[in-house]
XYZ file of C-alpha atoms in Angstrom:
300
model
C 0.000 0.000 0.000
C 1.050 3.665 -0.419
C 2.399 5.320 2.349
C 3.157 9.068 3.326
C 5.863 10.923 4.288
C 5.013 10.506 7.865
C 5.322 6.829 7.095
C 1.667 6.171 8.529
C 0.137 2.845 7.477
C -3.327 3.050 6.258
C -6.113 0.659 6.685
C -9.497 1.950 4.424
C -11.964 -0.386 3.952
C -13.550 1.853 1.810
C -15.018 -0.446 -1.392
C -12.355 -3.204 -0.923
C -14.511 -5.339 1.982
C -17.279 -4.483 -0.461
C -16.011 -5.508 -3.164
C -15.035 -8.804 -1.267
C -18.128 -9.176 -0.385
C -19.623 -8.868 -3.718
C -16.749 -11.849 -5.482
C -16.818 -15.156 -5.314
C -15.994 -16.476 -1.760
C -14.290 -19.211 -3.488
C -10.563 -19.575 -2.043
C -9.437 -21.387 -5.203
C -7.459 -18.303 -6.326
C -4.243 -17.079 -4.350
C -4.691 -13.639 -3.204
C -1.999 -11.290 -5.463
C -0.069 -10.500 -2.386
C 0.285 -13.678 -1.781
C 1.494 -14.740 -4.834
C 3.896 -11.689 -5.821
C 5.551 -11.220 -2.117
C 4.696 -14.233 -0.250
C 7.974 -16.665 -0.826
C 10.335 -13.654 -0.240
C 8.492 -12.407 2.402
C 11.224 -11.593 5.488
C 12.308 -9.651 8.339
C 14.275 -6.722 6.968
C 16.568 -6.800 10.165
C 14.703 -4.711 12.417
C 12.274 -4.367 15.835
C 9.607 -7.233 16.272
C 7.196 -6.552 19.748
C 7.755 -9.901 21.210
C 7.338 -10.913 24.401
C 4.813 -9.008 26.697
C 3.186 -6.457 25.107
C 1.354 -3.897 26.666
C -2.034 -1.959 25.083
C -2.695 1.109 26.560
C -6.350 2.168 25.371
C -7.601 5.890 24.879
C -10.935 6.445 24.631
C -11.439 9.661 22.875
C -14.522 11.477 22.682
C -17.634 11.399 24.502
C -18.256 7.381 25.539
C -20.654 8.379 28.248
C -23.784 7.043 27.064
C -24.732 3.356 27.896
C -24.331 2.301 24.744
C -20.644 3.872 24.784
C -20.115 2.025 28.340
C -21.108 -1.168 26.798
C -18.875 -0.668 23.649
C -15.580 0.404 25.809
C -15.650 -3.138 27.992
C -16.207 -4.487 24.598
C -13.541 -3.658 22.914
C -11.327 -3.939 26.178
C -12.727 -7.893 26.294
C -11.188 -8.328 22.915
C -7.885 -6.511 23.710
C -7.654 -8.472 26.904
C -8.177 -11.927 25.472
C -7.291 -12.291 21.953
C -4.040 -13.372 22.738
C -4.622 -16.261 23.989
C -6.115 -17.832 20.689
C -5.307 -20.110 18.325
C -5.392 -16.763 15.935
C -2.658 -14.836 17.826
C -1.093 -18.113 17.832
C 0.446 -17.659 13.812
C 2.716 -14.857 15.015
C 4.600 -17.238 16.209
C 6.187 -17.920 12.372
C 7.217 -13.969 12.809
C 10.730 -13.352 14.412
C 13.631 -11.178 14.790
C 16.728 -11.943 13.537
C 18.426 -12.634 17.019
C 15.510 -15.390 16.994
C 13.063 -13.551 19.553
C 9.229 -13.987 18.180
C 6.059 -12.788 18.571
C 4.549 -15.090 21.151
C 2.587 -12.712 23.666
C 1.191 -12.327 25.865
C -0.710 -9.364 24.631
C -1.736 -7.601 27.920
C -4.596 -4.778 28.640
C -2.013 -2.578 31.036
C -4.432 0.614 31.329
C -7.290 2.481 29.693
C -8.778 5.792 29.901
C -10.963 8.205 28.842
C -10.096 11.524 27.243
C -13.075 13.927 26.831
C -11.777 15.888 24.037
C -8.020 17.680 25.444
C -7.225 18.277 21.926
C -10.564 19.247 20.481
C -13.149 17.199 19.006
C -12.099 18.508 15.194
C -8.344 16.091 14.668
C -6.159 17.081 12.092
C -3.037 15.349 11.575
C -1.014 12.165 13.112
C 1.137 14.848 15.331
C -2.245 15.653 17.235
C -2.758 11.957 17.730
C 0.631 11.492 19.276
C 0.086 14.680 21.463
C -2.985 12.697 22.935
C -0.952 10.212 23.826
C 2.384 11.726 25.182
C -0.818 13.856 27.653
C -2.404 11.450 28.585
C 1.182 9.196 29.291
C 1.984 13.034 31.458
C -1.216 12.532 33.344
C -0.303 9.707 35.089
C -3.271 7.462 34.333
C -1.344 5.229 31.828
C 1.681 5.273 33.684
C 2.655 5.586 37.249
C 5.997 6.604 36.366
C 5.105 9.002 33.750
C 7.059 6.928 31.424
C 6.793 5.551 27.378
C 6.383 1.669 27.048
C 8.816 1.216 24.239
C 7.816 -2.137 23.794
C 3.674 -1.571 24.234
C 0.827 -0.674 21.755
C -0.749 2.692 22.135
C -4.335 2.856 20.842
C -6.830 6.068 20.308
C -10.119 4.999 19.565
C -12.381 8.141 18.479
C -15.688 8.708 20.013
C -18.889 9.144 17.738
C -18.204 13.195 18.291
C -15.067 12.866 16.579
C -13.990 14.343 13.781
C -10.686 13.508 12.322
C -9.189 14.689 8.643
C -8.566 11.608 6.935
C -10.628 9.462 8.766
C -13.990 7.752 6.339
C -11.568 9.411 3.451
C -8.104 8.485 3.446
C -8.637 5.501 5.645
C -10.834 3.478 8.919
C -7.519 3.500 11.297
C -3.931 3.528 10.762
C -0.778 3.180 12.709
C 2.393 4.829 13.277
C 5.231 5.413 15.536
C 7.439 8.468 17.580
C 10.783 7.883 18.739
C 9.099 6.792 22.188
C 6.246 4.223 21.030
C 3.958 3.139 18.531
C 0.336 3.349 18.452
C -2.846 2.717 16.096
C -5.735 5.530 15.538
C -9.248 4.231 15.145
C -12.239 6.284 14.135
C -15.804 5.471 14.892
C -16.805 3.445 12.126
C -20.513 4.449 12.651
C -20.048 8.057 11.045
C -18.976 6.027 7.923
C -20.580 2.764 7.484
C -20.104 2.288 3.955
C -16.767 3.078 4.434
C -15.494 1.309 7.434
C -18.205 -1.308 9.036
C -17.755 -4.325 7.014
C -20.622 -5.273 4.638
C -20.998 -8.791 7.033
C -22.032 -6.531 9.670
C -23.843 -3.017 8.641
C -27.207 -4.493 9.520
C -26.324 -6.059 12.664
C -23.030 -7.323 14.907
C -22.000 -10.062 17.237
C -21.962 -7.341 20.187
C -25.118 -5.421 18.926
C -22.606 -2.631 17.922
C -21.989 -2.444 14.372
C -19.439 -0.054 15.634
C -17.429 -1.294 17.345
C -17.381 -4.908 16.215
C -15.821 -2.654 12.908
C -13.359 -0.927 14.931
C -12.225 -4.341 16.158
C -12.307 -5.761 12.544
C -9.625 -2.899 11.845
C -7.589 -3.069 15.213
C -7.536 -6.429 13.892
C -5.644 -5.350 10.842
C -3.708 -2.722 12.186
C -2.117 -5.535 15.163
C -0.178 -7.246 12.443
C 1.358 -4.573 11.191
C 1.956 -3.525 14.836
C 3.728 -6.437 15.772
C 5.729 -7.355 13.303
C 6.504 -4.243 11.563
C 6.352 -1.262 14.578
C 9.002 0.744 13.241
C 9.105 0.046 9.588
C 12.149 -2.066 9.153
C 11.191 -5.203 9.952
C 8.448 -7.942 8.243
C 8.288 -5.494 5.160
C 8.582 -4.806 1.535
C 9.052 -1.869 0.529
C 9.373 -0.600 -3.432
C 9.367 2.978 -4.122
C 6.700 4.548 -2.251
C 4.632 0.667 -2.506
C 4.781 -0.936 0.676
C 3.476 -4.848 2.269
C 2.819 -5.436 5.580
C 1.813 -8.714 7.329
C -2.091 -7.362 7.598
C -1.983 -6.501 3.447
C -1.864 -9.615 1.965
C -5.019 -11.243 3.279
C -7.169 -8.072 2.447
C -7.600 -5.474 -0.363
C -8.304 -6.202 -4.233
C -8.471 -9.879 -5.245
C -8.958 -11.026 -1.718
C -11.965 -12.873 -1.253
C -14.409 -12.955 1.846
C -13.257 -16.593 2.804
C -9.434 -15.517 2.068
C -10.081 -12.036 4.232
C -12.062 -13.446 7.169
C -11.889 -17.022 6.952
C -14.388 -19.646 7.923
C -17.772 -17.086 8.811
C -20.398 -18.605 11.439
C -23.870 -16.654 11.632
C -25.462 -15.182 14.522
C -29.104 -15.302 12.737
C -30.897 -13.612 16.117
C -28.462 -10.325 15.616
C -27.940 -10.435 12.037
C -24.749 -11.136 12.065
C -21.290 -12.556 11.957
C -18.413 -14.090 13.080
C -15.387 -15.781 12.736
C -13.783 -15.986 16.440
C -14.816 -16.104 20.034
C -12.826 -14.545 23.118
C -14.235 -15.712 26.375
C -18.423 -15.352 26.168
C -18.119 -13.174 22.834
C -17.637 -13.486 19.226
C -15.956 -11.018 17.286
C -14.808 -10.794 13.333
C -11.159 -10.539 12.494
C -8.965 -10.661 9.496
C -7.518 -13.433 9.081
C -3.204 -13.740 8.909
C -0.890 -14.671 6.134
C 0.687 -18.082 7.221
C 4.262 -18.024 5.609
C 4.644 -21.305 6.502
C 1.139 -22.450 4.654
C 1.263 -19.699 2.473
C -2.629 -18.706 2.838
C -4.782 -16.593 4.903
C -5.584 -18.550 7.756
C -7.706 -18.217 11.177
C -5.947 -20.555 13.407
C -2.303 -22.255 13.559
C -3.413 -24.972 14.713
């Protein structure tokens, strides 16, 4: 995918899910990442998150209503259990070149709320790191006021969010300071069409359309995360064309079995699913197994 100067990674799911959703959802046909990148796919030498890894959630916005309760221990469900699954599981074929790989666990170390300290109108990636290095300042994602070089940093924007590229240029993307890396996430709601995948714009697993999307995307934006936090690492890069882990099973020529796998149904909500963590079900992209060579949902 193209990438700016800032060297932010964009996820839009603008007409691509759609467009999945309209082909065949016949795997028959390897996806063209897949089949261009995926034999010489490597580490480029550089930082993997392995180990522990820490997710510090913002909430950004107004999430005051019940229904914005409910969605925050949502989302913070997902963060808190996906690694344990079979799913995270395939990061395991992702390593350093000192041998270290990405094994977890993935823990939920703090999350807050942030009513709006940089307005409600966002403009640019440097306002989304401001957020962070505040709210970092404040105390309430660290006792020691410190960066966790080695953690995940996520913004998700309330419904009374607007940000500039967000529902345009793209449904989330990540990036990184000198200090830390972290993902931006709007609120898929103000764009549905855009950024709730077509599975799920009539209904969700958590009765959220929502938020189920905004974990579809964190989803994405995790493998990139992981393996690729700094931009040197599991990548390709060819002029201003770059591959990350989370772009070859989704985009053009990816079906809806290669993007999210084996789908179950959740007929009373409308809706569906491809993975449970603890008592809920969620939908996730699947991973690019270099080991199988296809999009897969579990390692196992």
């Amino acid at each position: 995918m193209l990438v700016s100067a800032l060297k932010t990674v964009l996820f839009s799911v603008a007409a691509t899910l759609i467009a999945a959703q309209q082909t065949t959802t016949s795997n028959t046909s390897t996806p063209p990442l897949i089949s261009q990148y995926g034999t010489t796919f490597s580490n480029a030498g550089g930082k993997i998150l392995s180990g522990n890894v820490n997710v510090y959630v913002i909430f950004y916005g107004d999430w005051s209503s019940d229904q914005g309760q409910t969605e925050q221990t949502t989302f913070l469900n997902f963060v808190s259990g996906i690694s344990a699954t079979s799913w995270f599981k395939t990061f395991e074929q992702y390593n350093d070149n000192n041998g270290n790989k990405i094994s977890g666990p993935m823990t939920l170390s703090a999350a807050m709320t942030d009513s709006g300290s940089q307005g409600l109108n966002l403009t640019d990636a440097n306002v989304h790191k401001q957020i962070i290095i505040d709210a970092v300042n404040s105390g309430y994602l660290s006792d020691t006021n410190s960066f966790d070089s080695n953690g995940v940093y996520v913004i998700l924007g309330g419904s009374n969010v607007h940000d500039s590229d967000f529902c345009t240029n793209n449904c989330g993307y990540n990036s990184y300071s000198d200090e830390f890396q972290y993902m931006f996430i709007g609120y898929p709601g103000e764009c549905p069409s855009n950024c709730i995948p077509p599975l799920n714009t009539g209904g969700s697993p958590n009765v959220s359309p929502s938020i189920d999307a905004a974990i579809t995307i964190f989803s994405h934006e995790i493998q990139d995360m992981l393996t690729d936090p700094r931009n040197n690492a599991w990548i390709i890069q060819q002029g201003q064309t770059v591959v990350e882990l989370g772009d070859f099973c989704a985009g053009t020529g990816v079906s809806a079995e290669q993007w999210f796998g084996n789908v179950q149904q959740v007929n009373s909500k409308n809706a569906s699913y491809n993975i449970e963590v603890g008592n809920q079900q969620f939908l996730v992209q699947t991973i690019f197994s270099k080991d199988k060579q296809q999009c897969i949902l579990s390692d196992n």
